[in-house]
Structure formats: structure tokens, C-alpha cells
PDB file of C-alpha atoms in Angstrom:
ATOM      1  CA  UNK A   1     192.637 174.928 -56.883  1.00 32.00           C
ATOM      2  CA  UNK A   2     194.197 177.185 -59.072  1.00 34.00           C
ATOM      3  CA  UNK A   3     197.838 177.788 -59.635  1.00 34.00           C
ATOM      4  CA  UNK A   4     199.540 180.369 -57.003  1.00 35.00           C
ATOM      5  CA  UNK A   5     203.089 181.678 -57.875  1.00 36.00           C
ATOM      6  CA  UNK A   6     205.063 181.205 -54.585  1.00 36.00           C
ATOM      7  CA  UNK A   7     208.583 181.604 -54.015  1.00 40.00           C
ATOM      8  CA  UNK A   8     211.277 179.411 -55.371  1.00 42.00           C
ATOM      9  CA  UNK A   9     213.082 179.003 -51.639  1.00 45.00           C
ATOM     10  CA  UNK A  10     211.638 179.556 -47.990  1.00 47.00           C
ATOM     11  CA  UNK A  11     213.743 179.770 -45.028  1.00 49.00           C
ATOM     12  CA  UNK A  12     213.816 176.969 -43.049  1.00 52.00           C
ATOM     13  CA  UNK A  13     212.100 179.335 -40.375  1.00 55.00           C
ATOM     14  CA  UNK A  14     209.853 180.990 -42.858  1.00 56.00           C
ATOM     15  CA  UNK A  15     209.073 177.513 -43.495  1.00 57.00           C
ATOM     16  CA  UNK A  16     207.973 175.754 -39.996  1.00 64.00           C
ATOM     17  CA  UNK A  17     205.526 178.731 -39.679  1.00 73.00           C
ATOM     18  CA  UNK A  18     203.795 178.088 -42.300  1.00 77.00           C
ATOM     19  CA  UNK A  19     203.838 174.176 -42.144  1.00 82.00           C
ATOM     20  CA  UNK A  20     203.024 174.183 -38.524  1.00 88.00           C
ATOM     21  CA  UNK A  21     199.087 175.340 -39.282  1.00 91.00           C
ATOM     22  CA  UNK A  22     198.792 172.906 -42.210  1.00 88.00           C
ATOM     23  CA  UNK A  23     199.569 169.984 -39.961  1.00 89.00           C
ATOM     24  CA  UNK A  24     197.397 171.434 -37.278  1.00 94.00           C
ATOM     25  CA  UNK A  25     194.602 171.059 -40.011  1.00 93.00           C
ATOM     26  CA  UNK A  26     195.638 167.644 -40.667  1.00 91.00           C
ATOM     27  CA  UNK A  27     196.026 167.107 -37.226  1.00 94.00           C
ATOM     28  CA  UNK A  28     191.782 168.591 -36.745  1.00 96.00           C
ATOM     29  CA  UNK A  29     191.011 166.542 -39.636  1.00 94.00           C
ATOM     30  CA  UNK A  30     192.330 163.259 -38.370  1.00 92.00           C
ATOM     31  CA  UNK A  31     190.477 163.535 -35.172  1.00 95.00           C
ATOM     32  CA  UNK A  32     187.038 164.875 -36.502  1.00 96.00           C
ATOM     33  CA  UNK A  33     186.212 160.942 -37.162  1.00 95.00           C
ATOM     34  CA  UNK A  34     185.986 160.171 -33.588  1.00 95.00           C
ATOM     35  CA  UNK A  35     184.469 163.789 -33.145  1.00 96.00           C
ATOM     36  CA  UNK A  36     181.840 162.843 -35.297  1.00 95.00           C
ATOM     37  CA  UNK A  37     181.280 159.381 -34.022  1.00 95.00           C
ATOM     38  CA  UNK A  38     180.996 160.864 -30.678  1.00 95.00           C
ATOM     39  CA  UNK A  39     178.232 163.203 -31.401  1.00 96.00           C
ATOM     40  CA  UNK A  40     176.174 161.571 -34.338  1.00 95.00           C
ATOM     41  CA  UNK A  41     173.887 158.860 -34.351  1.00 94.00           C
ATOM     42  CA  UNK A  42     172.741 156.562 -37.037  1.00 93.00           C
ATOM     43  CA  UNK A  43     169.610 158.731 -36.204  1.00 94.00           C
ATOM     44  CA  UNK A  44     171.112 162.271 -36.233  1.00 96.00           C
ATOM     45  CA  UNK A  45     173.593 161.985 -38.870  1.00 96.00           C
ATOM     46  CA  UNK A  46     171.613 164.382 -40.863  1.00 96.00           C
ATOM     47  CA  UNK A  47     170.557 167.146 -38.425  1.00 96.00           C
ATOM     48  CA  UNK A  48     174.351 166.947 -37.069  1.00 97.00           C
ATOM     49  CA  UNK A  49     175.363 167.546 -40.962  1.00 97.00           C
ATOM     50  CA  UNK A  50     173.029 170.486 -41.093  1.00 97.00           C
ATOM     51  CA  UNK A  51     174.235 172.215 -37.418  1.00 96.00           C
ATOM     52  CA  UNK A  52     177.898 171.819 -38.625  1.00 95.00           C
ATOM     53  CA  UNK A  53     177.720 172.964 -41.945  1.00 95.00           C
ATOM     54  CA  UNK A  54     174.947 176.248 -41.006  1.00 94.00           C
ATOM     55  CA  UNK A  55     177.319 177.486 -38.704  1.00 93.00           C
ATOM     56  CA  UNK A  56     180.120 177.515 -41.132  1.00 94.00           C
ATOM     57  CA  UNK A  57     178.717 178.800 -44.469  1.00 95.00           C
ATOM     58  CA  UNK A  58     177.382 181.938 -43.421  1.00 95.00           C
ATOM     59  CA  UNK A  59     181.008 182.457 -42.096  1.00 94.00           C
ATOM     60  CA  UNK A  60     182.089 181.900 -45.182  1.00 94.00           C
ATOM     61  CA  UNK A  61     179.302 183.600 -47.403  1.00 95.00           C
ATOM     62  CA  UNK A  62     180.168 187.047 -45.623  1.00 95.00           C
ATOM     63  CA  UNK A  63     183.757 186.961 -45.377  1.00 92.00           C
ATOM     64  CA  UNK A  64     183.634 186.194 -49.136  1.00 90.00           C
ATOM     65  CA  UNK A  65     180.589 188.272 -50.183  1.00 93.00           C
ATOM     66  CA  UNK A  66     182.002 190.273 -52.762  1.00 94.00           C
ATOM     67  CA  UNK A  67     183.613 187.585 -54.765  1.00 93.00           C
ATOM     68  CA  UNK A  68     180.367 185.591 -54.439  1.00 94.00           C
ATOM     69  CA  UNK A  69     178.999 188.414 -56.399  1.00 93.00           C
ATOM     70  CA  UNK A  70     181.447 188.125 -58.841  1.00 92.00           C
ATOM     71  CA  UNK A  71     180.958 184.801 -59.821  1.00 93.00           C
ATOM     72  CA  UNK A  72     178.663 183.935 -63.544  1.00 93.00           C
ATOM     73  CA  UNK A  73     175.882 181.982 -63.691  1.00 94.00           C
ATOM     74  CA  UNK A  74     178.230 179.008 -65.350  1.00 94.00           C
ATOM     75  CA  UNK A  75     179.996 179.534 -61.975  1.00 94.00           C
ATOM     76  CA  UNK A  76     177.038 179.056 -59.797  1.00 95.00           C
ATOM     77  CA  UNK A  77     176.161 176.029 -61.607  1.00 95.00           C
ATOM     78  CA  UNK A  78     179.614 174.567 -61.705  1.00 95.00           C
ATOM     79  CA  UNK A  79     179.905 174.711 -58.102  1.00 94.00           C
ATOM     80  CA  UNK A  80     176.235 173.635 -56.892  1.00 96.00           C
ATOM     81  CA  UNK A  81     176.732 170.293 -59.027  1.00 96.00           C
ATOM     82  CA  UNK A  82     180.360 170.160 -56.803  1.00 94.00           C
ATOM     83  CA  UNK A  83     177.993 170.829 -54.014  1.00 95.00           C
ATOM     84  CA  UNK A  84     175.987 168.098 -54.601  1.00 97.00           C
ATOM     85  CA  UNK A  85     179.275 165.606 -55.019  1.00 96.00           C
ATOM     86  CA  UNK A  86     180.614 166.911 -51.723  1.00 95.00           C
ATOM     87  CA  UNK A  87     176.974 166.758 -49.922  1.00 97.00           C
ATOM     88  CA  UNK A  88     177.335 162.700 -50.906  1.00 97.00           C
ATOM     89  CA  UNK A  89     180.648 162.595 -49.461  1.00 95.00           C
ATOM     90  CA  UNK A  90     179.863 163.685 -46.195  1.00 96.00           C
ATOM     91  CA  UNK A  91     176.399 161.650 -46.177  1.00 97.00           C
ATOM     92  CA  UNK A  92     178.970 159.072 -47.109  1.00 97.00           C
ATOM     93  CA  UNK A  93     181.880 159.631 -44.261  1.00 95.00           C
ATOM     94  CA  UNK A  94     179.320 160.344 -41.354  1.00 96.00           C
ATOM     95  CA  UNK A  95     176.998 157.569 -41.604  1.00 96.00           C
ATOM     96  CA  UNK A  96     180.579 155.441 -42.280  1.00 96.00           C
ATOM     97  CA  UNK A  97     181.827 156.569 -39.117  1.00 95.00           C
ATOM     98  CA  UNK A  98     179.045 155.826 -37.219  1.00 95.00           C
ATOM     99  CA  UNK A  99     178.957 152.214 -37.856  1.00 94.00           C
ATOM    100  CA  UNK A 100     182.814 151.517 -37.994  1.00 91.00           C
ATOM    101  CA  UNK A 101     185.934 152.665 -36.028  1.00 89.00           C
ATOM    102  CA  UNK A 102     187.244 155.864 -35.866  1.00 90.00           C
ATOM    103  CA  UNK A 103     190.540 154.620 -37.147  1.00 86.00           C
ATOM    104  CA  UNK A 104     189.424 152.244 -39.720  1.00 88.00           C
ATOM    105  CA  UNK A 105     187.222 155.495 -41.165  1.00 90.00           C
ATOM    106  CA  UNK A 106     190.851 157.404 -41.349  1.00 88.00           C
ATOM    107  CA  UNK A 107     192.395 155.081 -43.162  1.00 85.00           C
ATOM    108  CA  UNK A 108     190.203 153.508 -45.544  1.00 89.00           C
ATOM    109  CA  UNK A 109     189.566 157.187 -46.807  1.00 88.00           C
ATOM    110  CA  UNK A 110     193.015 158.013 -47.677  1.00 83.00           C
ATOM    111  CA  UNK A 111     192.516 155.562 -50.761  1.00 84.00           C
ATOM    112  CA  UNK A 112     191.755 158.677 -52.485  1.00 86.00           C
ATOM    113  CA  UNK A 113     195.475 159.017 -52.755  1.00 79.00           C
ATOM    114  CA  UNK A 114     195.333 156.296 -54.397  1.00 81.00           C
ATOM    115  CA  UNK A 115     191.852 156.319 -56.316  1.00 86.00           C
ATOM    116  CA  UNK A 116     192.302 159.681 -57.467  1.00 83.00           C
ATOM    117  CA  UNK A 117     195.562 159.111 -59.675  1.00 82.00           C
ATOM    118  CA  UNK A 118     194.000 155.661 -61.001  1.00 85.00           C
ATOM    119  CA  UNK A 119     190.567 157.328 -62.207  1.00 87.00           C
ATOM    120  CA  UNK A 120     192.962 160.424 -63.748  1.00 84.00           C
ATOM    121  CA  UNK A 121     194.798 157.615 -65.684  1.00 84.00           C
ATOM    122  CA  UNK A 122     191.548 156.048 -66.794  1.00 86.00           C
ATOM    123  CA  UNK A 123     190.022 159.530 -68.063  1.00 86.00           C
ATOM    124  CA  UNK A 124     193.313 160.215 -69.818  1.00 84.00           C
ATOM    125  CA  UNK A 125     193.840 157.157 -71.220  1.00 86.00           C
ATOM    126  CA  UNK A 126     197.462 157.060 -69.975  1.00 86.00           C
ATOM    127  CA  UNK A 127     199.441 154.110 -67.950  1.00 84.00           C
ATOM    128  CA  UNK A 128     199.746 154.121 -64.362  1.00 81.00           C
ATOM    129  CA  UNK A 129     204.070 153.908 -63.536  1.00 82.00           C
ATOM    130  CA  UNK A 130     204.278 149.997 -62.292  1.00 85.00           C
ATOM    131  CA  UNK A 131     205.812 151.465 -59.349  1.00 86.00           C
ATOM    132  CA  UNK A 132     201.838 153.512 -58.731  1.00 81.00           C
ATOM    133  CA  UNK A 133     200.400 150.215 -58.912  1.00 85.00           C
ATOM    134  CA  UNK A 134     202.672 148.393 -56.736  1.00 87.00           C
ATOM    135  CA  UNK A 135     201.653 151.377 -54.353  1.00 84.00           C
ATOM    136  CA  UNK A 136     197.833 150.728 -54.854  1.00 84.00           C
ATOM    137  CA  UNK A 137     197.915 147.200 -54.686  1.00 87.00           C
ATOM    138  CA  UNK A 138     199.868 147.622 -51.407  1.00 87.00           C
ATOM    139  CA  UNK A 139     197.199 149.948 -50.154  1.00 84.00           C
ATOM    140  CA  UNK A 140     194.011 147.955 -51.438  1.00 83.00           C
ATOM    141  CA  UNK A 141     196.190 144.717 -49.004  1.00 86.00           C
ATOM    142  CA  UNK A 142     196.621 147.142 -45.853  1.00 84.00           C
ATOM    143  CA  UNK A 143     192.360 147.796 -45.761  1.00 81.00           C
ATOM    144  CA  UNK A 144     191.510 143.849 -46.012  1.00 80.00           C
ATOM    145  CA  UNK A 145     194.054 142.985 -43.305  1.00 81.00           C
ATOM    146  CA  UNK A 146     192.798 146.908 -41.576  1.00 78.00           C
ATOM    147  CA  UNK A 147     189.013 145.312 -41.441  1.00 73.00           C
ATOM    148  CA  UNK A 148     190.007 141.833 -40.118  1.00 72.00           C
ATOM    149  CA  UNK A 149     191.672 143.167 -37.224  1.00 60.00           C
ATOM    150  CA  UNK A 150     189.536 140.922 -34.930  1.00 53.00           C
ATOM    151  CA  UNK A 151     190.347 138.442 -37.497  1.00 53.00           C
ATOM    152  CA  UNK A 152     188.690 137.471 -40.959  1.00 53.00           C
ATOM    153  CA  UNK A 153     185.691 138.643 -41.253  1.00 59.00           C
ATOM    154  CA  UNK A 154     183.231 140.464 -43.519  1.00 72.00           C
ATOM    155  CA  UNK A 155     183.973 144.359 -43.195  1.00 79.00           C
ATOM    156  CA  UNK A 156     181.309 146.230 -41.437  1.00 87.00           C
ATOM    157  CA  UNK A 157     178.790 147.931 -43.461  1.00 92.00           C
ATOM    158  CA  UNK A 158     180.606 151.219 -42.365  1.00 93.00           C
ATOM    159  CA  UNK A 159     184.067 149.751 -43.710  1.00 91.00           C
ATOM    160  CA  UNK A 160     182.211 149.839 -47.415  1.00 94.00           C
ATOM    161  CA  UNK A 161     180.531 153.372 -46.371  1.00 96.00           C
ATOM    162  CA  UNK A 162     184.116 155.072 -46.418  1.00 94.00           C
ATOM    163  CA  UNK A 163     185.189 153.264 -49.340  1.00 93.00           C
ATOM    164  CA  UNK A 164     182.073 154.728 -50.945  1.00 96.00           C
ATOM    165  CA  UNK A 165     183.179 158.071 -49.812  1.00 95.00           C
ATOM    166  CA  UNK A 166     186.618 157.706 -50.737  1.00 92.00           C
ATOM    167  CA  UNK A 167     185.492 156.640 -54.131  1.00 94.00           C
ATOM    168  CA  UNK A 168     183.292 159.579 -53.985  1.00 95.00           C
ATOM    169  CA  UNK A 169     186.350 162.026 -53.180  1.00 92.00           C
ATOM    170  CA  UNK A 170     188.032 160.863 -56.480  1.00 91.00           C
ATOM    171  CA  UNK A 171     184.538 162.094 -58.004  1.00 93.00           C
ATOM    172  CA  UNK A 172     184.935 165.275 -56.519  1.00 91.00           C
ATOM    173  CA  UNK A 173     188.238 165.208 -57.355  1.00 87.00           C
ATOM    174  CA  UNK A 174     188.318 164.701 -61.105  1.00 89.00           C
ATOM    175  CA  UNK A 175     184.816 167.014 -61.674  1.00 90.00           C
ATOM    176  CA  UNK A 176     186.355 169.986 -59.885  1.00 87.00           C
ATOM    177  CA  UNK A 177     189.805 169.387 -62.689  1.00 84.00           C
ATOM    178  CA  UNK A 178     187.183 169.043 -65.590  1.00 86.00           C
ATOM    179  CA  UNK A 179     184.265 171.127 -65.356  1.00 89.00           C
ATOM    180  CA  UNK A 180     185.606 174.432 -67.146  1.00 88.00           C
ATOM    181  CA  UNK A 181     183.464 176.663 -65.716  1.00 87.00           C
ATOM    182  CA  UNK A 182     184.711 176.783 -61.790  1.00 88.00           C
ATOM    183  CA  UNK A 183     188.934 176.466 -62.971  1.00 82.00           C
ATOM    184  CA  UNK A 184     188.968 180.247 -63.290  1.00 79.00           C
ATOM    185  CA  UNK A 185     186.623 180.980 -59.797  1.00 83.00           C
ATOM    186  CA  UNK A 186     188.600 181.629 -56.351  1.00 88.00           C
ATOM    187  CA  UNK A 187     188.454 179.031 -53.644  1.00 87.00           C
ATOM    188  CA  UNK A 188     186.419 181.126 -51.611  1.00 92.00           C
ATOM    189  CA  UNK A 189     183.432 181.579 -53.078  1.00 93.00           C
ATOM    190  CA  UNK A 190     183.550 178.045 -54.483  1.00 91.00           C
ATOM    191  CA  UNK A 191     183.757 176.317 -51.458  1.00 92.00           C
ATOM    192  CA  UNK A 192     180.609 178.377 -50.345  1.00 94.00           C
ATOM    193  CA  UNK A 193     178.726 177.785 -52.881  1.00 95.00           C
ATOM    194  CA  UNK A 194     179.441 174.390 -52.696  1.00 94.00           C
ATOM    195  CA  UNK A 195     179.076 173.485 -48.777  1.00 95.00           C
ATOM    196  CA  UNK A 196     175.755 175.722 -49.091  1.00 96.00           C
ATOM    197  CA  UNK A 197     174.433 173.472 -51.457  1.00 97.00           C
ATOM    198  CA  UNK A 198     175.587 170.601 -49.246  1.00 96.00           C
ATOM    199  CA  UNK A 199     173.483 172.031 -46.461  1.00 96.00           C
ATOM    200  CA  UNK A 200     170.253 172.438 -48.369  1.00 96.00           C
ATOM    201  CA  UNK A 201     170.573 168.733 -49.214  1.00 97.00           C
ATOM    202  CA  UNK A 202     170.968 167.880 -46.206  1.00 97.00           C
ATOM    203  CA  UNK A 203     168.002 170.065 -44.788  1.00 96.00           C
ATOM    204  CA  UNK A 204     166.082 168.738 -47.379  1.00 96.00           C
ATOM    205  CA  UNK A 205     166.383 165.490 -46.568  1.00 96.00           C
ATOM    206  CA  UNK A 206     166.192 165.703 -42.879  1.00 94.00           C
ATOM    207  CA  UNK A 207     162.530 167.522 -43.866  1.00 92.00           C
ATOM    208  CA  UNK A 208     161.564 164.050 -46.095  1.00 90.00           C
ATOM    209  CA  UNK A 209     163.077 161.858 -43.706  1.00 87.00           C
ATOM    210  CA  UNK A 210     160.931 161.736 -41.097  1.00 85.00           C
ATOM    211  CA  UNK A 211     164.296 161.840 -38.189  1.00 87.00           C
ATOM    212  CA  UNK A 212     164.896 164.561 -35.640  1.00 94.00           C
ATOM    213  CA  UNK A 213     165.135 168.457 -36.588  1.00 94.00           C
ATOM    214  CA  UNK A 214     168.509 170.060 -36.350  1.00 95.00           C
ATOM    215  CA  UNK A 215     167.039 172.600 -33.479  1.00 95.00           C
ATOM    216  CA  UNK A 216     165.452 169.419 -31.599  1.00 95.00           C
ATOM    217  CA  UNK A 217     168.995 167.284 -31.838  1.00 96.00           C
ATOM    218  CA  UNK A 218     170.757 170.843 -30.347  1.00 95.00           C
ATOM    219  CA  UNK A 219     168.657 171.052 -27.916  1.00 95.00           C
ATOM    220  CA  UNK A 220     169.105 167.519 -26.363  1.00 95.00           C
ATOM    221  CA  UNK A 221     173.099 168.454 -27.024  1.00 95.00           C
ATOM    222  CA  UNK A 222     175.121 169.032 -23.825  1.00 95.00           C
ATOM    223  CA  UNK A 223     178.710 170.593 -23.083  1.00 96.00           C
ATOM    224  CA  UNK A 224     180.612 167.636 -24.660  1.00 95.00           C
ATOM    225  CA  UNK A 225     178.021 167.177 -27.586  1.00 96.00           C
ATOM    226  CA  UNK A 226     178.323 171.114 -28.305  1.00 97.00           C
ATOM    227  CA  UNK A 227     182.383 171.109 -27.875  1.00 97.00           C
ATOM    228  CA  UNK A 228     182.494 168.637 -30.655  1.00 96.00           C
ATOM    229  CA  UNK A 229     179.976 170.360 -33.024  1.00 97.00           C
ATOM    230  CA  UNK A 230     182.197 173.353 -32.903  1.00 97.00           C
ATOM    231  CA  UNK A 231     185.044 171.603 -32.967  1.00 97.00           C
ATOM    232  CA  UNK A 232     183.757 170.449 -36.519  1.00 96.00           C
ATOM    233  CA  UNK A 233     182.323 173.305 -37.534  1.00 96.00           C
ATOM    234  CA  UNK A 234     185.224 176.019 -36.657  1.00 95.00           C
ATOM    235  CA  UNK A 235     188.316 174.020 -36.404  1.00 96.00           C
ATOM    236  CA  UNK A 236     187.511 170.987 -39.045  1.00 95.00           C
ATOM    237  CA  UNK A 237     185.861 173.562 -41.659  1.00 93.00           C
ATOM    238  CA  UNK A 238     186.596 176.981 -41.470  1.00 93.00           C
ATOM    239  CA  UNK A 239     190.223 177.445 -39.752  1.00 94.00           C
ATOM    240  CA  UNK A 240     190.693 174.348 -42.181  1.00 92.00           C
ATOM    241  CA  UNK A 241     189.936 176.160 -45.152  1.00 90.00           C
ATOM    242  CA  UNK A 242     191.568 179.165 -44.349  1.00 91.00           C
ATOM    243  CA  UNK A 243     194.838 177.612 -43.618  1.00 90.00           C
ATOM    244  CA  UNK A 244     194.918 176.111 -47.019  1.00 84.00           C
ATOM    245  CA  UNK A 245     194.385 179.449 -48.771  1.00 80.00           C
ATOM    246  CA  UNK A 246     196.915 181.696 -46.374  1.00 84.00           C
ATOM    247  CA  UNK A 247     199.470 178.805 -46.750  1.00 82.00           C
ATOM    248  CA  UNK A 248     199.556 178.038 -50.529  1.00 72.00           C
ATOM    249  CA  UNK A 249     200.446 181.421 -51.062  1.00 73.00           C
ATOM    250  CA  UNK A 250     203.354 181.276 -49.079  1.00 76.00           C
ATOM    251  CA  UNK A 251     204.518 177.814 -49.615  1.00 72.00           C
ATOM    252  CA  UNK A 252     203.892 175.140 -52.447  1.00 66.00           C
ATOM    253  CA  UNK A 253     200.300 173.176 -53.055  1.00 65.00           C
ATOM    254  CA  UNK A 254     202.369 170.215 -53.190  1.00 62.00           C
ATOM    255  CA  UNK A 255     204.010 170.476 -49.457  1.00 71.00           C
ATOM    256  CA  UNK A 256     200.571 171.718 -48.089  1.00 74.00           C
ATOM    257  CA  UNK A 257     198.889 168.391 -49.773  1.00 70.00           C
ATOM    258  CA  UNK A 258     202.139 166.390 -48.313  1.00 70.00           C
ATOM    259  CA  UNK A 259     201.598 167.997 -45.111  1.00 76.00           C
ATOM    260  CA  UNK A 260     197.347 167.023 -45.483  1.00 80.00           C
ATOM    261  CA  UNK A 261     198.116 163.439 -46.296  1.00 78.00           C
ATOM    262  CA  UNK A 262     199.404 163.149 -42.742  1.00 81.00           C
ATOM    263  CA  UNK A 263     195.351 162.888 -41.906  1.00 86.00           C
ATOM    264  CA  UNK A 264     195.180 158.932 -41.721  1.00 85.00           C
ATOM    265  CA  UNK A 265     198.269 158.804 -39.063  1.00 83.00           C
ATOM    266  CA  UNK A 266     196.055 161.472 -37.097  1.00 89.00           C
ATOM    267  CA  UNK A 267     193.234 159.972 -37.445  1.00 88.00           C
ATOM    268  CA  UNK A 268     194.562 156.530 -35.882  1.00 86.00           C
ATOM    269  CA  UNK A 269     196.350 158.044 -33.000  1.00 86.00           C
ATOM    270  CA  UNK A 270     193.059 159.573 -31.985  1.00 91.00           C
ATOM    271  CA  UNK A 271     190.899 156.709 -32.359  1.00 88.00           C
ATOM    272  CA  UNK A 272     193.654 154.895 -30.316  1.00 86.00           C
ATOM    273  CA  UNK A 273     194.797 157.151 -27.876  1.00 88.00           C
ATOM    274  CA  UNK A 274     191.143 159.014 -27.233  1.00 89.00           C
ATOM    275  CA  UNK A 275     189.061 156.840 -28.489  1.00 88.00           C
ATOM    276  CA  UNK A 276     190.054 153.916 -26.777  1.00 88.00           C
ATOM    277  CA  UNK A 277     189.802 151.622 -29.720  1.00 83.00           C
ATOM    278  CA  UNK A 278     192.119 148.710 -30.531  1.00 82.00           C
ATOM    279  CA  UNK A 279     193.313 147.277 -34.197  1.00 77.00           C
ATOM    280  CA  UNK A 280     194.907 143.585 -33.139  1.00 80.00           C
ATOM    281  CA  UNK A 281     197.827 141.768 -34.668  1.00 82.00           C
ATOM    282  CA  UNK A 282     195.910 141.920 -38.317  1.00 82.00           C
ATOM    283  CA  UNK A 283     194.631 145.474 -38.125  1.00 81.00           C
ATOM    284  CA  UNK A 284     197.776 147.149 -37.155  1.00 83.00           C
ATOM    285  CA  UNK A 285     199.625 145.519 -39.725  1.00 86.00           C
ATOM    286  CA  UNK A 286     196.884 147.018 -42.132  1.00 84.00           C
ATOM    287  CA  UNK A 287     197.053 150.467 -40.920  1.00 83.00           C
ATOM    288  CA  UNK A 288     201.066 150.298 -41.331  1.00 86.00           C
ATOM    289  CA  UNK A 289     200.309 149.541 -45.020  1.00 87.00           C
ATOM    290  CA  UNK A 290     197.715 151.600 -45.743  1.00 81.00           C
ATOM    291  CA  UNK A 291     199.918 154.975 -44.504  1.00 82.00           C
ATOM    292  CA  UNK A 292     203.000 153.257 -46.420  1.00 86.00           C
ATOM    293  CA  UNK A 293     201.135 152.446 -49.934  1.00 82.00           C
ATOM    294  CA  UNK A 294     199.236 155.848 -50.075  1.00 78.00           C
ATOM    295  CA  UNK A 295     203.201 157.725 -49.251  1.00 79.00           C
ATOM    296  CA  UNK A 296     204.740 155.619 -51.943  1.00 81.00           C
ATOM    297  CA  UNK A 297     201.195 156.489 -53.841  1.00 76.00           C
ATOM    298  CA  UNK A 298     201.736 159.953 -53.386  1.00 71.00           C
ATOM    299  CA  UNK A 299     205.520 160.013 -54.094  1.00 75.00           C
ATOM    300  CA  UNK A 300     205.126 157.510 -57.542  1.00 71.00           C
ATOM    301  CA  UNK A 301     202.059 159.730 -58.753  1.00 63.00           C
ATOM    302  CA  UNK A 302     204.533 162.774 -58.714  1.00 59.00           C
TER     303      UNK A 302
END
């Protein structure tokens, strides 16, 4: 994301409005695990991918049409080769979620807090602060004692799915920082170029895979199937997006991604409270750590 000039000072009231929506998308982020495990099947994960994302990006295509125009052919190519990271990060998250917990799914994927700043560090050539690694060692702890909640065990195949995708997020991450041609595009038409490259992935795959059409899969949807699709689609992905643009103009990147690293605490209270799913003795003490190493992460990393 490029650099917005904002103002040096808000007013504390000034500043509650605008950090109220931000933790709303955190808040819609958190619980879109159990949304997703709700509504998706090991079956349907792609059609599901293909229904959320199709009812988002031409949303997005038209609201940003003009600036889509305005984007170079470098552009285009920049962000289709994002769009093909991000389409493996989903494939990655929703097949996760189906075959682990809600809550475990949260957690393990706010690594990238962690990831992210050791991958930068590798690229760069450049030594973590001990404190950082204290930080990611403390986090790396939390998700073996977060997958042995029931006590030691193997972690399910969906633990190592959301590692995957966190992993995958610290891709995204560091080719979105060094692929020159998209630093100088808006977020708009980036992120539509991008999730509508995601979507004909996933369409294409659905067509080679031999698994349910998106149109058969909505059809078999009812009320509660529908109300999380949406959910997903409107809440997750497009109020989320446009949250993040209105509010980093008015506030600072850094306390909107403060506010967005909030997502793993969400994202256990639903699976918890909604979800009815329980952590144990081990688990719990794992999902404490996890939410304290990525914070110290986050506040070490600068």
C-alpha cells in the first residue's frame, strides 16, 4: 500500500470513529473462519471460492472502472502474478479450515506477523532484534501447544494447511513490496485485478476438477448457507476493503494494521462462543501465546 499523508494528531473523538470500522473488519475477519467452515465442504471449497469472490469483483471492477483503465500493461501483469499468490492463499485457508478448528485456523495464520518480518530480514540480509526472535520463538511454542489441545498429538492436516497459507501471506507480502511495477498503482484497481485473477483460477479449476459447479452448490444453498456466503462476500471482502482505504487516509497504516492484528482474538472468541469448539488445558495456553508473541512481534518489528 502506498504511503498516505495523514495528520500528525486526531482527536480522541475523531479518532474512535475511525478505529471503530477497522476493528469491525477485524472483528468480520476473525469470524469468517467459522463462516467458511460452516458453508464449505472438502467438496465445495472451490465453487464456494468462486460464489464469494464473483459477487465481489464486479463490485469492485465498476466502482473502480476508471482507474482500472488507467493502469499499464506492467501493471496488469504485476497484479495478475499477485493474483495468482492470493488465489493460493485462499485455496490454502479454506481447505485449512475445513479440516481443522475455526480457532486453531485464526491463530496459526497470524504467524504472518511473525513470518513476514523474518523473510524481510532474510531478503535484506539484515539481523532480526533478539527481542523479534524471542517474539517468534514464543509464537512458533503457542501453535505446538495450540494443536495438542486434546493433548500431544500430530497436528491435523488442516493445522499444516494454514501454516501453508500463512507462509503463503509472507509471499504475498514481500512480492507486493518488490515487484516495481504495482508500488505506484492505487489499491483499488489492484486488488481487482488481483481477486479477478483469483476467481478465474478458481473457476478453472473447479472446470478440471471434476467437483460440483458454483450454480449447482447455490442451488442446494439454503437461508443459513446464503447468510454466510454474503457475509463473506460483502462484509469479509468488500466493506473490508473499503474500510482500509477510507481509514488510512484519516488515520495512520500503522494503527489500522494494529487495529487488523486484533483478527486472531476474533477469530477465537467466535470459534468458542459460536462455534461451540473447545481448546483444553494445552490449547488455551497456546492461543494465549500465540496473540502475546505475534503483539510483542508486531511491537519489536517496529
Amino acid at each position: 500500500m502506498s504511503s498516505i499523508a495523514v495528520p500528525a494528531a486526531l482527536t480522541p473523538r475523531r479518532a474512535r470513529h475511525t478505529d471503530l470500522p477497522v476493528l469491525l473488519v477485524a472483528v468480520f475477519w476473525g469470524a469468517s473462519y467459522l463462516a467458511a467452515k460452516d458453508i464449505t465442504t472438502a467438496r465445495t471449497v472451490l465453487a464456494v471460492l468462486v460464489l464469494r469472490f464473483a459477487l465481489a469483483v464486479p463490485v469492485l471492477a465498476t466502482a473502480g472502472r476508471s482507474a482500472l483503465r488507467a493502469l499499464t500493461g506492467a501493471q496488469w501483469r504485476g497484479a495478475a502474478l499477485l493474483g495468482l499468490i492470493l488465489s493460493g492463499i485462499f485455496l490454502l485457508e479454506t481447505y485449512g479450515v475445513v479440516h481443522t478448528s475455526a480457532t486453531n485456523a485464526g491463530l496459526i495464520i497470524s504467524l504472518t506477523m511473525i513470518f513476514t518480518p523474518l523473510a524481510e530480514a532474510v531478503v535484506t540480509r539484515t539481523r532480526p532484534a533478539p527481542s523479534f526472535l524471542g517474539a517468534a520463538a514464543l509464537s512458533v511454542l503457542g501453535v505446538v501447544l495450540l494443536t495438542q489441545g486434546g493433548g500431544f498429538t500430530r497436528p491435523s492436516p488442516g493445522d499444516l494447511l494454514m501454516l501453508l497459507a500463512a507462509l503463503a501471506r509472507t509471499l504475498h507480502v514481500l512480492a507486493m513490496s518488490r515487484i516495481r511495477a504495482v508500488q505506484g498503482a492505487e489499491a483499488l484497481p489492484l486488488t481487482t485485478v488481483q481477486l479477478g485473477t483469483a476467481v478465474a483460477v478458481f473457476a478453472a479449476l473447479t472446470a478440471g476438477s471434476g467437483g460440483p459447479a458454483p450454480w449447482t452448490v447455490a442451488a442446494g444453498f439454503g437461508a443459513r448457507e446464503w447468510a454466510g456466503l454474503l457475509f463473506l462476500s460483502v462484509l469479509c471482502t468488500l466493506f473490508a476493503f473499503f474500510v482500509q482505504m477510507w481509514a488510512v487516509r484519516r488515520t495512520s497504516p500503522s494503527r489500522v494494521s494494529l487495529l487488523l492484528g486484533t483478527e486472531p482474538l476474533w477469530a477465537a472468541m467466535a470459534g468458542i462462543a459460536l462455534g461451540g469448539e473447545r481448546l483444553g488445558t494445552l490449547g488455551l495456553a497456546g492461543g494465549a501465546l500465540v496473540l502475546a508473541g505475534t503483539a510483542w512481534g508486531r511491537r519489536a518489528a517496529g
